Amino acid sequence: MTLWKHKEQIGECTLYCGDAMAIMPELEKVDLAISDVPYALTTGGVSKSSKTMSGIFASHNYANDSQLIMATVPFPEMMAAIYDVLKRDADCYVMANDKNVHPLTQAAIDAGFGFHNLLVWDKVTPTANRWYMKNLEFTIYLWKGRARTINNLSAKQLIRGGVDKVSGHPTEKPVYLMAEYIGNSSQQGDVVLDPFAGSGTTGVAAVGLGRKFIGIKLDERYFEIACERIRAAYRQPDMFSTVLDQIEQEAMI
Ligand SMILES: C[S@@+](CC[C@H](N)C(=O)[O-])C[C@H]1O[C@@H](n2cnc3c(N)ncnc32)[C@H](O)[C@@H]1O
């Protein structure tokens, strides 16, 4: 019996449809892990009536207690599995909202990672909230083994740029954000892993930068969407000449 429902090879990308926690221990060791990991989201003060809105506010995304439903994996097990699948010296980026930054960082340190920096994405369009609108998301930047210098020494903590909405995934990240981290912590031909790849954004960025990619998606719908996005990325090899120009960075300090 295989551990995955489907496996698709597209160019230098290997996409699995299945449970990342079951598949990660079976993988070859990778050069970089980068993932927008799953966790339960709260409504952040948005009234229940707002759930009639489309996208992330759609009613099917909510349980009865108004918690957003996303499949979750305990952070300690998640970070230990990611640590184990990385090569001896490697970087790791995990994304979290404000409420999950602390427990996710603690789980990463407990798994053996070193903490480099807290990176910030200003998505410009804020999410409604009664206690300050939320326009920021966070990326915990970690290392395993020997700490390595990033490729672009001018890179700053803050990246500002709009959201992408091409896949229909409720938490789709922009390609330029994943490209920034992949470009800084890997080389051409390296293997990049996103164990919670959702609609495949990290894979699109990896293809654009000439990296190999391994992505795991739990559900079949987004597996198909991710495969199609990655095929499209191979058909558009020069996409980063324009995408990277759109990144606007500002120093936080
Ligand atoms: C925050 S989303 C990632 C979205 C992605 N950054 C994008 O741009 O589309 C996390 C994804 O992990 C998936 N997920 C949850 N548990 C999983 C598991 N055990 N194995 C693989 N994927 C899982 C969720 O279904 C969700 O699509």
Coordinates of C-alpha atoms and ligand atoms in Angstrom, one line a residue:
M1 CA 0.0 0.0 0.0
T2 CA 1.4 3.4 -1.0
L3 CA 1.4 6.3 1.5
W4 CA -0.1 8.7 -1.1
K5 CA -3.3 8.8 -3.2
H6 CA -1.5 10.3 -6.3
K7 CA 2.0 11.2 -7.3
E8 CA 2.7 13.4 -10.3
Q9 CA 6.1 14.2 -11.8
I10 CA 6.1 17.5 -13.7
G11 CA 9.6 18.5 -14.9
E12 CA 11.8 18.7 -11.8
C13 CA 8.7 18.8 -9.5
T14 CA 7.3 15.9 -7.6
L15 CA 3.8 16.4 -6.2
Y16 CA 2.1 14.0 -3.7
C17 CA -1.5 13.9 -2.8
G18 CA -1.6 12.6 0.8
D19 CA -0.7 13.3 4.4
A20 CA 2.5 15.2 4.8
M21 CA 3.2 13.6 8.2
A22 CA 3.1 10.1 6.6
I23 CA 5.0 11.0 3.4
M24 CA 7.8 13.3 4.8
P25 CA 9.7 10.4 6.5
E26 CA 9.9 8.6 3.2
L27 CA 11.4 11.5 1.2
E28 CA 15.0 12.1 0.1
K29 CA 16.7 14.8 2.3
V30 CA 16.0 18.3 0.9
D31 CA 18.0 21.5 0.8
L32 CA 15.3 23.9 1.9
A33 CA 11.9 23.6 3.6
I34 CA 9.4 26.4 3.2
S35 CA 5.8 26.2 4.2
D36 CA 2.7 28.1 5.0
V37 CA 1.7 25.6 7.6
P38 CA -1.9 24.7 8.6
Y39 CA -3.4 25.9 11.9
A40 CA -6.8 26.9 13.2
L41 CA -7.6 30.5 12.4
T42 CA -10.0 32.6 14.4
T43 CA -12.4 35.1 12.9
G44 CA -10.4 37.9 14.5
G45 CA -13.5 39.9 15.6
V46 CA -15.3 39.6 12.3
S47 CA -19.0 39.2 13.1
K48 CA -20.8 36.0 12.3
S49 CA -22.8 37.8 9.7
S50 CA -19.6 38.4 7.8
K51 CA -19.5 34.7 7.0
T52 CA -21.9 35.3 4.2
M53 CA -18.9 36.9 2.4
S54 CA -17.0 34.9 -0.2
G55 CA -13.6 33.3 0.1
I56 CA -12.2 32.7 3.6
F57 CA -15.4 34.1 5.2
A58 CA -17.6 31.5 3.4
S59 CA -19.7 29.6 5.9
H60 CA -18.3 26.2 4.9
N61 CA -14.9 27.4 6.3
Y62 CA -16.3 27.7 9.8
A63 CA -17.2 25.3 12.7
N64 CA -20.1 26.1 15.0
D65 CA -17.8 27.9 17.5
S66 CA -16.7 30.3 14.7
Q67 CA -13.2 28.9 14.5
L68 CA -12.1 28.6 10.9
I69 CA -11.7 25.0 10.0
M70 CA -8.4 23.9 8.6
A71 CA -6.8 20.5 8.9
T72 CA -4.2 20.8 11.6
V73 CA -1.1 18.9 12.7
P74 CA 0.4 19.5 16.2
F75 CA 3.3 21.9 15.9
P76 CA 5.9 19.8 17.8
E77 CA 5.4 16.8 15.5
M78 CA 5.2 19.0 12.4
M79 CA 8.5 20.8 13.2
A80 CA 10.3 17.5 14.2
A81 CA 9.3 16.0 10.8
I82 CA 10.5 19.0 8.9
Y83 CA 13.8 19.0 10.8
D84 CA 14.4 15.4 10.0
V85 CA 13.7 15.7 6.2
L86 CA 16.3 18.5 5.8
K87 CA 19.9 17.9 4.9
R88 CA 22.5 18.5 7.7
D89 CA 22.9 22.2 6.9
A90 CA 19.7 23.9 5.6
D91 CA 17.3 26.7 6.1
C92 CA 13.6 26.6 6.9
Y93 CA 10.9 29.1 6.6
V94 CA 7.5 28.6 8.3
M95 CA 4.6 31.1 8.1
A96 CA 2.2 31.9 10.9
N97 CA -0.2 34.6 12.0
D98 CA 0.4 36.6 15.1
K99 CA -1.3 34.1 17.4
N100 CA 0.7 31.1 16.2
V101 CA 4.2 32.7 15.9
H102 CA 5.1 31.9 19.5
P103 CA 4.0 28.3 19.8
L104 CA 5.4 27.5 16.3
T105 CA 8.8 29.1 17.1
Q106 CA 9.0 27.2 20.4
A107 CA 8.2 23.9 18.6
A108 CA 10.9 24.7 16.0
I109 CA 13.5 25.4 18.7
D110 CA 12.5 22.2 20.6
A111 CA 12.9 20.2 17.3
G112 CA 16.5 21.5 17.1
F113 CA 16.3 24.5 14.8
G114 CA 18.1 27.8 15.4
F115 CA 16.0 30.9 15.2
H116 CA 17.5 33.5 12.7
N117 CA 14.8 36.2 12.3
L118 CA 11.1 37.0 12.2
L119 CA 10.2 38.2 8.7
V120 CA 7.1 40.1 7.9
W121 CA 4.7 40.3 5.0
D122 CA 2.6 43.5 4.7
K123 CA -0.2 42.3 2.5
V124 CA -1.5 45.9 2.3
T125 CA -5.1 44.9 2.3
P126 CA -6.0 44.5 5.9
T127 CA -8.3 41.9 7.5
A128 CA -11.2 43.4 9.5
N129 CA -10.6 43.2 13.3
R130 CA -12.0 45.1 16.3
W131 CA -8.6 45.4 17.9
Y132 CA -6.6 46.9 15.0
M133 CA -7.1 45.7 11.5
K134 CA -4.6 43.0 10.5
N135 CA -2.4 43.7 7.5
L136 CA 0.7 41.7 8.6
E137 CA 1.7 38.0 8.4
F138 CA 4.8 36.5 9.8
T139 CA 7.5 34.1 8.6
I140 CA 9.8 32.4 11.1
Y141 CA 13.2 32.0 9.5
L142 CA 15.2 29.1 10.9
W143 CA 18.4 27.1 10.4
K144 CA 19.5 23.5 10.9
G145 CA 23.2 22.6 11.4
R146 CA 25.6 25.3 10.2
A147 CA 24.0 28.7 9.8
R148 CA 24.4 30.0 6.2
T149 CA 24.4 33.5 4.8
I150 CA 21.5 34.4 2.6
N151 CA 22.2 35.2 -1.1
N152 CA 20.9 38.8 -1.1
L153 CA 22.6 40.7 1.6
S154 CA 20.3 43.7 0.9
A155 CA 17.1 41.7 1.8
K156 CA 15.1 43.2 4.7
Q157 CA 12.7 41.8 7.2
L158 CA 9.6 43.4 5.6
I159 CA 8.2 42.7 2.2
R160 CA 5.2 44.7 1.1
G161 CA 3.0 43.6 -1.7
G162 CA -0.6 42.6 -2.5
V163 CA -2.3 39.3 -2.2
D164 CA -2.6 36.9 -5.2
K165 CA -6.0 35.3 -5.8
V166 CA -5.4 32.8 -8.7
S167 CA -6.1 29.4 -7.1
G168 CA -9.2 29.9 -5.0
H169 CA -7.3 28.7 -1.9
P170 CA -8.4 30.7 1.1
T171 CA -4.9 31.3 2.4
E172 CA -3.0 31.5 -0.9
K173 CA 0.4 33.2 -0.6
P174 CA 1.8 35.4 -3.3
V175 CA 4.5 33.9 -5.6
Y176 CA 6.9 36.8 -5.0
L177 CA 7.0 36.1 -1.3
M178 CA 7.9 32.5 -1.7
A179 CA 10.4 33.5 -4.4
E180 CA 12.2 35.9 -2.0
Y181 CA 12.8 33.2 0.5
I182 CA 13.7 30.4 -2.0
G183 CA 16.1 32.8 -3.8
N184 CA 17.8 33.7 -0.6
S185 CA 18.3 30.3 0.9
S186 CA 18.9 27.9 -2.0
Q187 CA 20.9 27.6 -5.2
Q188 CA 19.9 26.6 -8.7
G189 CA 19.2 22.9 -8.8
D190 CA 18.6 22.5 -5.0
V191 CA 15.5 20.6 -3.8
V192 CA 12.9 22.7 -2.1
L193 CA 10.1 21.1 0.0
D194 CA 6.7 22.5 0.9
P195 CA 5.0 19.8 2.9
F196 CA 1.7 21.7 3.2
A197 CA 1.7 23.1 -0.3
G198 CA -2.0 24.0 -0.7
S199 CA -2.5 25.3 -4.2
G200 CA 1.2 25.0 -5.1
T201 CA 2.5 28.6 -4.8
T202 CA 5.9 27.5 -3.5
G203 CA 6.3 25.1 -6.4
V204 CA 5.5 27.9 -8.9
A205 CA 8.2 30.1 -7.3
A206 CA 10.7 27.2 -7.2
V207 CA 10.1 26.4 -10.9
G208 CA 10.6 30.1 -11.8
L209 CA 13.9 30.1 -9.9
G210 CA 15.3 26.9 -11.4
R211 CA 14.9 24.8 -8.3
K212 CA 13.6 21.3 -7.9
F213 CA 10.5 21.0 -5.9
I214 CA 8.6 18.4 -3.7
G215 CA 5.1 19.4 -2.7
I216 CA 2.5 17.5 -0.6
K217 CA -1.2 18.4 -0.7
L218 CA -3.9 16.7 1.4
D219 CA -6.9 17.1 -0.7
E220 CA -7.4 16.1 -4.3
R221 CA -9.0 19.4 -5.5
Y222 CA -5.9 21.5 -4.6
F223 CA -3.6 18.7 -5.8
E224 CA -5.1 19.2 -9.3
I225 CA -4.9 23.0 -9.0
A226 CA -1.3 22.8 -7.9
C227 CA -0.3 20.4 -10.7
E228 CA -1.9 22.8 -13.3
R229 CA -0.2 25.9 -11.8
I230 CA 3.2 24.1 -11.9
R231 CA 2.6 23.0 -15.5
A232 CA 1.8 26.6 -16.4
A233 CA 4.9 27.8 -14.6
Y234 CA 7.1 25.6 -16.9
R235 CA 5.3 27.1 -19.9
Q236 CA 6.3 30.6 -18.7
P237 CA 10.0 30.3 -17.8
D238 CA 10.7 34.1 -17.7
M239 CA 8.0 34.9 -15.2
F240 CA 10.4 36.3 -12.6
S241 CA 11.7 39.1 -14.7
T242 CA 8.5 40.9 -13.9
V243 CA 7.4 39.3 -10.7
L244 CA 10.5 40.2 -8.7
D245 CA 10.3 43.8 -9.9
Q246 CA 7.0 44.1 -8.0
I247 CA 8.6 43.4 -4.6
E248 CA 8.7 46.5 -2.5
Q249 CA 10.8 46.1 0.7
E250 CA 11.1 48.4 3.6
A251 CA 13.3 48.1 6.7
M252 CA 11.4 47.5 10.0
I253 CA 14.2 48.9 12.1
Ligands
LIG1 C1 -2.0 27.5 4.9 S1 -2.4 26.4 3.7 C2 -1.1 26.6 2.4 C3 -1.6 27.5 1.3 C4 -0.4 27.7 0.3 N1 0.6 28.6 0.9 C5 -0.9 28.4 -1.0 O1 -0.4 29.4 -1.4 O2 -1.9 27.8 -1.6 C6 -2.0 24.9 4.4 C7 -2.5 23.6 3.7 O3 -2.0 22.5 4.3 C8 -3.0 21.5 4.1 N2 -2.8 20.4 5.1 C9 -3.3 20.3 6.4 N3 -2.9 19.2 6.9 C10 -2.1 18.5 6.0 C11 -1.4 17.3 6.0 N4 -1.4 16.5 7.1 N5 -0.7 17.0 4.9 C12 -0.7 17.8 3.8 N6 -1.3 19.0 3.8 C13 -2.1 19.3 4.8 C14 -4.3 22.2 4.2 O4 -5.4 21.5 3.6 C15 -4.0 23.6 3.5 O5 -4.3 23.5 2.1

